[in-house]
mmCIF file of C-alpha atoms in Angstrom:
data_model
loop_
_atom_site.group_PDB
_atom_site.id
_atom_site.type_symbol
_atom_site.label_atom_id
_atom_site.label_comp_id
_atom_site.label_asym_id
_atom_site.label_seq_id
_atom_site.Cartn_x
_atom_site.Cartn_y
_atom_site.Cartn_z
ATOM 1 C CA UNK R 21 3.056 2.305 17.890
ATOM 2 C CA UNK R 22 5.309 1.894 14.908
ATOM 3 C CA UNK R 23 6.177 4.894 12.771
ATOM 4 C CA UNK R 24 7.877 5.251 9.413
ATOM 5 C CA UNK R 25 9.656 8.442 8.389
ATOM 6 C CA UNK R 26 10.681 9.475 4.893
ATOM 7 C CA UNK R 27 12.562 12.743 5.261
ATOM 8 C CA UNK R 28 12.845 13.577 1.556
ATOM 9 C CA UNK R 29 9.569 14.894 0.119
ATOM 10 C CA UNK R 30 11.104 15.116 -3.367
ATOM 11 C CA UNK R 31 14.230 13.845 -5.108
ATOM 12 C CA UNK R 32 15.591 14.262 -8.616
ATOM 13 C CA UNK R 33 17.987 12.064 -10.552
ATOM 14 C CA UNK R 34 19.482 12.193 -14.001
ATOM 15 C CA UNK R 35 18.637 9.300 -16.279
ATOM 16 C CA UNK R 36 21.200 6.444 -15.973
ATOM 17 C CA UNK R 37 22.469 7.709 -12.621
ATOM 18 C CA UNK R 38 21.966 6.337 -9.113
ATOM 19 C CA UNK R 39 19.701 7.718 -6.421
ATOM 20 C CA UNK R 40 19.075 6.710 -2.806
ATOM 21 C CA UNK R 41 15.780 7.256 -1.006
ATOM 22 C CA UNK R 42 15.872 7.355 2.784
ATOM 23 C CA UNK R 43 13.573 5.692 5.278
ATOM 24 C CA UNK R 44 13.782 5.291 9.016
ATOM 25 C CA UNK R 45 11.357 3.531 11.301
ATOM 26 C CA UNK R 46 10.655 3.196 14.955
ATOM 27 C CA UNK R 47 9.634 -0.080 16.573
ATOM 28 C CA UNK R 48 10.249 -2.145 19.682
ATOM 29 C CA UNK R 49 9.530 -5.396 17.874
ATOM 30 C CA UNK R 50 12.122 -7.863 16.676
ATOM 31 C CA UNK R 51 9.952 -9.620 14.100
ATOM 32 C CA UNK R 52 8.873 -7.372 11.245
ATOM 33 C CA UNK R 53 9.008 -6.801 7.517
ATOM 34 C CA UNK R 54 9.928 -3.768 5.463
ATOM 35 C CA UNK R 55 8.817 -2.870 1.972
ATOM 36 C CA UNK R 56 9.254 -0.259 -0.704
ATOM 37 C CA UNK R 57 6.252 0.457 -2.900
ATOM 38 C CA UNK R 58 6.210 2.553 -6.051
ATOM 39 C CA UNK R 59 3.163 4.536 -7.168
ATOM 40 C CA UNK R 60 3.491 6.041 -10.657
ATOM 41 C CA UNK R 61 1.066 8.664 -12.004
ATOM 42 C CA UNK R 62 -1.337 5.848 -12.923
ATOM 43 C CA UNK R 63 -1.607 5.425 -9.124
ATOM 44 C CA UNK R 64 -1.271 1.634 -9.152
ATOM 45 C CA UNK R 65 0.721 0.698 -6.055
ATOM 46 C CA UNK R 66 3.528 -1.656 -7.043
ATOM 47 C CA UNK R 67 5.744 -3.683 -4.708
ATOM 48 C CA UNK R 68 9.380 -2.892 -5.469
ATOM 49 C CA UNK R 69 11.302 -4.827 -2.847
ATOM 50 C CA UNK R 70 10.907 -6.498 0.537
ATOM 51 C CA UNK R 71 13.178 -7.197 3.486
ATOM 52 C CA UNK R 72 12.650 -9.525 6.417
ATOM 53 C CA UNK R 73 14.112 -8.140 9.624
ATOM 54 C CA UNK R 74 15.714 -11.460 10.571
ATOM 55 C CA UNK R 75 17.762 -11.499 7.367
ATOM 56 C CA UNK R 76 21.096 -9.706 7.532
ATOM 57 C CA UNK R 77 21.614 -9.778 3.799
ATOM 58 C CA UNK R 78 20.286 -6.761 1.957
ATOM 59 C CA UNK R 79 17.551 -7.505 -0.573
ATOM 60 C CA UNK R 80 18.098 -6.779 -4.266
ATOM 61 C CA UNK R 81 15.736 -6.832 -7.231
ATOM 62 C CA UNK R 82 17.487 -6.033 -10.496
ATOM 63 C CA UNK R 83 18.322 -2.291 -10.371
ATOM 64 C CA UNK R 84 16.768 -1.881 -6.929
ATOM 65 C CA UNK R 85 18.602 -2.667 -3.709
ATOM 66 C CA UNK R 86 18.220 -1.760 -0.079
ATOM 67 C CA UNK R 87 20.609 -0.819 2.682
ATOM 68 C CA UNK R 88 19.040 -2.333 5.793
ATOM 69 C CA UNK R 89 20.648 -1.149 9.025
ATOM 70 C CA UNK R 90 18.661 -2.864 11.752
ATOM 71 C CA UNK R 91 20.406 -1.272 14.718
ATOM 72 C CA UNK R 92 19.967 2.183 13.233
ATOM 73 C CA UNK R 93 16.402 1.338 12.101
ATOM 74 C CA UNK R 94 17.181 2.537 8.631
ATOM 75 C CA UNK R 95 15.950 1.082 5.342
ATOM 76 C CA UNK R 96 17.086 3.054 2.297
ATOM 77 C CA UNK R 97 16.342 2.222 -1.329
ATOM 78 C CA UNK R 98 18.999 2.548 -4.010
ATOM 79 C CA UNK R 99 17.950 2.760 -7.641
ATOM 80 C CA UNK R 100 20.788 2.190 -10.100
ATOM 81 C CA UNK R 101 20.793 3.167 -13.776
ATOM 82 C CA UNK R 102 17.661 5.265 -13.283
ATOM 83 C CA UNK R 103 15.100 5.158 -16.061
ATOM 84 C CA UNK R 104 12.273 7.505 -16.977
ATOM 85 C CA UNK R 105 9.816 4.833 -15.901
ATOM 86 C CA UNK R 106 11.174 5.026 -12.360
ATOM 87 C CA UNK R 107 9.512 8.418 -11.888
ATOM 88 C CA UNK R 108 6.885 7.892 -9.204
ATOM 89 C CA UNK R 109 5.983 8.371 -5.562
ATOM 90 C CA UNK R 110 7.891 5.870 -3.433
ATOM 91 C CA UNK R 111 6.505 4.692 -0.106
ATOM 92 C CA UNK R 112 8.459 2.919 2.578
ATOM 93 C CA UNK R 113 6.289 0.585 4.658
ATOM 94 C CA UNK R 114 6.548 -1.473 7.829
ATOM 95 C CA UNK R 115 4.615 -4.566 8.774
ATOM 96 C CA UNK R 116 4.694 -6.284 12.137
ATOM 97 C CA UNK R 117 5.353 -10.006 12.310
ATOM 98 C CA UNK R 118 2.977 -10.328 15.240
ATOM 99 C CA UNK R 119 -0.701 -11.151 14.994
ATOM 100 C CA UNK R 120 -3.273 -8.439 15.395
ATOM 101 C CA UNK R 121 -5.406 -6.039 13.349
ATOM 102 C CA UNK R 122 -4.428 -7.845 10.199
ATOM 103 C CA UNK R 123 -0.846 -6.748 10.720
ATOM 104 C CA UNK R 124 -1.447 -3.248 9.513
ATOM 105 C CA UNK R 125 0.949 -1.901 6.890
ATOM 106 C CA UNK R 126 2.382 1.378 8.215
ATOM 107 C CA UNK R 127 3.393 3.758 5.438
ATOM 108 C CA UNK R 128 5.804 6.656 5.392
ATOM 109 C CA UNK R 129 4.715 9.975 3.895
ATOM 110 C CA UNK R 130 6.308 9.165 0.549
ATOM 111 C CA UNK R 131 9.078 10.582 -1.642
ATOM 112 C CA UNK R 132 8.369 11.906 -5.119
ATOM 113 C CA UNK R 133 11.152 10.849 -7.479
ATOM 114 C CA UNK R 134 11.656 12.834 -10.672
ATOM 115 C CA UNK R 135 13.878 11.465 -13.434
ATOM 116 C CA UNK R 136 15.470 13.952 -15.833
ATOM 117 C CA UNK R 137 16.357 12.999 -19.396
ATOM 118 C CA UNK J 17 -2.666 -15.042 -12.068
ATOM 119 C CA UNK J 18 -1.014 -12.473 -9.838
ATOM 120 C CA UNK J 19 -3.561 -9.721 -10.179
ATOM 121 C CA UNK J 20 -6.034 -7.868 -8.039
ATOM 122 C CA UNK J 21 -8.878 -6.412 -10.082
ATOM 123 C CA UNK J 22 -11.155 -3.556 -9.112
ATOM 124 C CA UNK J 23 -14.338 -2.235 -10.667
ATOM 125 C CA UNK J 24 -15.288 0.376 -11.585
ATOM 126 C CA UNK J 25 -12.164 2.381 -12.425
ATOM 127 C CA UNK J 26 -13.999 5.662 -11.979
ATOM 128 C CA UNK J 27 -17.193 6.475 -10.109
ATOM 129 C CA UNK J 28 -19.079 9.727 -9.746
ATOM 130 C CA UNK J 29 -21.948 9.748 -7.293
ATOM 131 C CA UNK J 30 -24.236 12.122 -5.516
ATOM 132 C CA UNK J 31 -24.514 12.318 -1.769
ATOM 133 C CA UNK J 32 -27.821 10.436 -1.752
ATOM 134 C CA UNK J 33 -26.683 7.572 -3.967
ATOM 135 C CA UNK J 34 -25.884 4.006 -2.999
ATOM 136 C CA UNK J 35 -23.058 2.360 -4.889
ATOM 137 C CA UNK J 36 -20.607 -0.493 -4.476
ATOM 138 C CA UNK J 37 -16.945 -0.994 -5.258
ATOM 139 C CA UNK J 38 -15.812 -4.480 -6.145
ATOM 140 C CA UNK J 39 -12.474 -6.204 -5.682
ATOM 141 C CA UNK J 40 -11.396 -9.668 -6.747
ATOM 142 C CA UNK J 41 -8.236 -11.755 -6.442
ATOM 143 C CA UNK J 42 -7.494 -15.268 -7.671
ATOM 144 C CA UNK J 43 -4.175 -15.796 -5.919
ATOM 145 C CA UNK J 44 -5.628 -17.822 -3.058
ATOM 146 C CA UNK J 45 -4.730 -15.045 -0.652
ATOM 147 C CA UNK J 46 -6.247 -15.260 2.818
ATOM 148 C CA UNK J 47 -6.368 -11.550 3.582
ATOM 149 C CA UNK J 48 -7.979 -8.654 1.706
ATOM 150 C CA UNK J 49 -7.944 -4.957 2.473
ATOM 151 C CA UNK J 50 -9.589 -1.655 1.599
ATOM 152 C CA UNK J 51 -7.510 1.518 1.667
ATOM 153 C CA UNK J 52 -8.449 5.144 1.055
ATOM 154 C CA UNK J 53 -5.854 7.437 -0.500
ATOM 155 C CA UNK J 54 -5.931 11.183 -0.952
ATOM 156 C CA UNK J 55 -3.647 12.813 -3.514
ATOM 157 C CA UNK J 56 0.044 12.851 -2.538
ATOM 158 C CA UNK J 57 -0.692 11.094 0.748
ATOM 159 C CA UNK J 58 -0.039 7.517 1.853
ATOM 160 C CA UNK J 59 -2.950 5.072 1.822
ATOM 161 C CA UNK J 60 -5.042 4.801 4.972
ATOM 162 C CA UNK J 61 -6.331 1.421 6.043
ATOM 163 C CA UNK J 62 -10.116 1.138 6.260
ATOM 164 C CA UNK J 63 -10.895 -2.559 6.607
ATOM 165 C CA UNK J 64 -9.141 -5.899 6.758
ATOM 166 C CA UNK J 65 -10.771 -9.228 6.068
ATOM 167 C CA UNK J 66 -8.471 -12.077 7.028
ATOM 168 C CA UNK J 67 -9.189 -15.666 7.869
ATOM 169 C CA UNK J 68 -12.932 -14.964 7.631
ATOM 170 C CA UNK J 69 -12.726 -12.242 10.240
ATOM 171 C CA UNK J 70 -13.361 -8.554 9.605
ATOM 172 C CA UNK J 71 -11.278 -5.877 11.307
ATOM 173 C CA UNK J 72 -12.380 -2.277 11.114
ATOM 174 C CA UNK J 73 -10.472 0.962 11.475
ATOM 175 C CA UNK J 74 -12.693 2.644 14.047
ATOM 176 C CA UNK J 75 -12.202 6.053 12.460
ATOM 177 C CA UNK J 76 -14.009 4.954 9.296
ATOM 178 C CA UNK J 77 -17.585 6.302 9.211
ATOM 179 C CA UNK J 78 -20.514 3.909 8.977
ATOM 180 C CA UNK J 79 -21.440 5.164 5.508
ATOM 181 C CA UNK J 80 -18.754 2.709 4.339
ATOM 182 C CA UNK J 81 -19.547 -0.967 4.832
ATOM 183 C CA UNK J 82 -17.457 -3.906 3.625
ATOM 184 C CA UNK J 83 -18.777 -7.242 2.524
ATOM 185 C CA UNK J 84 -16.846 -10.414 1.782
ATOM 186 C CA UNK J 85 -19.070 -12.825 -0.205
ATOM 187 C CA UNK J 86 -16.260 -15.372 -0.523
ATOM 188 C CA UNK J 87 -12.520 -15.640 -0.052
ATOM 189 C CA UNK J 88 -11.692 -14.057 -3.389
ATOM 190 C CA UNK J 89 -14.163 -11.154 -3.379
ATOM 191 C CA UNK J 90 -14.330 -8.039 -1.254
ATOM 192 C CA UNK J 91 -16.950 -5.351 -1.817
ATOM 193 C CA UNK J 92 -17.234 -1.887 -0.353
ATOM 194 C CA UNK J 93 -20.770 -0.517 -0.099
ATOM 195 C CA UNK J 94 -21.150 3.250 -0.158
ATOM 196 C CA UNK J 95 -24.163 5.167 1.127
ATOM 197 C CA UNK J 96 -24.793 8.847 1.799
ATOM 198 C CA UNK J 97 -21.194 9.836 1.165
ATOM 199 C CA UNK J 98 -19.792 13.308 1.633
ATOM 200 C CA UNK J 99 -17.632 15.311 -0.800
ATOM 201 C CA UNK J 100 -14.618 14.745 1.473
ATOM 202 C CA UNK J 101 -14.924 11.033 0.745
ATOM 203 C CA UNK J 102 -13.702 11.714 -2.788
ATOM 204 C CA UNK J 103 -10.435 9.783 -3.100
ATOM 205 C CA UNK J 104 -8.725 6.803 -4.666
ATOM 206 C CA UNK J 105 -9.948 3.566 -3.100
ATOM 207 C CA UNK J 106 -7.402 0.782 -3.238
ATOM 208 C CA UNK J 107 -8.041 -2.876 -2.674
ATOM 209 C CA UNK J 108 -5.194 -5.210 -1.768
ATOM 210 C CA UNK J 109 -4.624 -8.811 -0.856
ATOM 211 C CA UNK J 110 -1.882 -10.809 0.831
ATOM 212 C CA UNK J 111 -1.050 -14.475 1.236
ATOM 213 C CA UNK J 112 -1.280 -14.133 4.976
ATOM 214 C CA UNK J 113 -0.907 -11.468 7.610
ATOM 215 C CA UNK J 114 2.891 -11.341 7.223
ATOM 216 C CA UNK J 115 3.244 -11.317 3.452
ATOM 217 C CA UNK J 116 3.452 -8.216 1.298
ATOM 218 C CA UNK J 117 0.281 -6.659 -0.014
ATOM 219 C CA UNK J 118 -0.550 -6.692 -3.696
ATOM 220 C CA UNK J 119 -2.711 -3.778 -4.753
ATOM 221 C CA UNK J 120 -5.362 -3.379 -7.396
ATOM 222 C CA UNK J 121 -5.430 -0.388 -9.772
ATOM 223 C CA UNK J 122 -7.911 1.484 -7.597
ATOM 224 C CA UNK J 123 -11.290 3.143 -8.046
ATOM 225 C CA UNK J 124 -11.228 6.912 -8.368
ATOM 226 C CA UNK J 125 -14.330 8.112 -6.532
ATOM 227 C CA UNK J 126 -15.839 11.576 -6.833
ATOM 228 C CA UNK J 127 -18.724 12.580 -4.584
ATOM 229 C CA UNK J 128 -20.694 15.598 -5.768
#
């Protein structure tokens, strides 16, 4: 079974600075997808960024970028120029590319990000 | 329209009540999901409805029952719930079984 590990329960960053959230995963599959979701205090789960395993190029979305190391099974999220609105719980998630059980989204435990002004 | 809507936003019910949560998406997505989330924990998958087929997490008690009236609607019927069922219930949809999930705002359920 696939597992996702987020080893940082909480992180803090100063406004306008850069922070990196860690995520590692365990799988024997070659076809899969990785995601970062953000859940602010409102508790709406928002997709931040996605990465297909077959793509070598790291995904970027404005101030958000990932460092995808497939061999190391690592998928970290870098947030540049941090803003107060970035404060949230961040979940790393894995999704198999194979059929079955609706391709369950496997979540990590989450990292709470605090942004200081 | 890239939105998943859920009603109600908040629900308080007694253990003998019957209630329903509703979820709707107009993105033409082929898969819809129900998740349960406790505070500061990741969401837990309850049900998946994809390509007109329902998949159930076997650990979900029978007091929860999903219903999919059509491809854009997914309901969750609640009956004889327990206080430990109090949680945030999230609905999500995806284009297909490989695409990312898009979540609704959730229904905050309290069982007294």
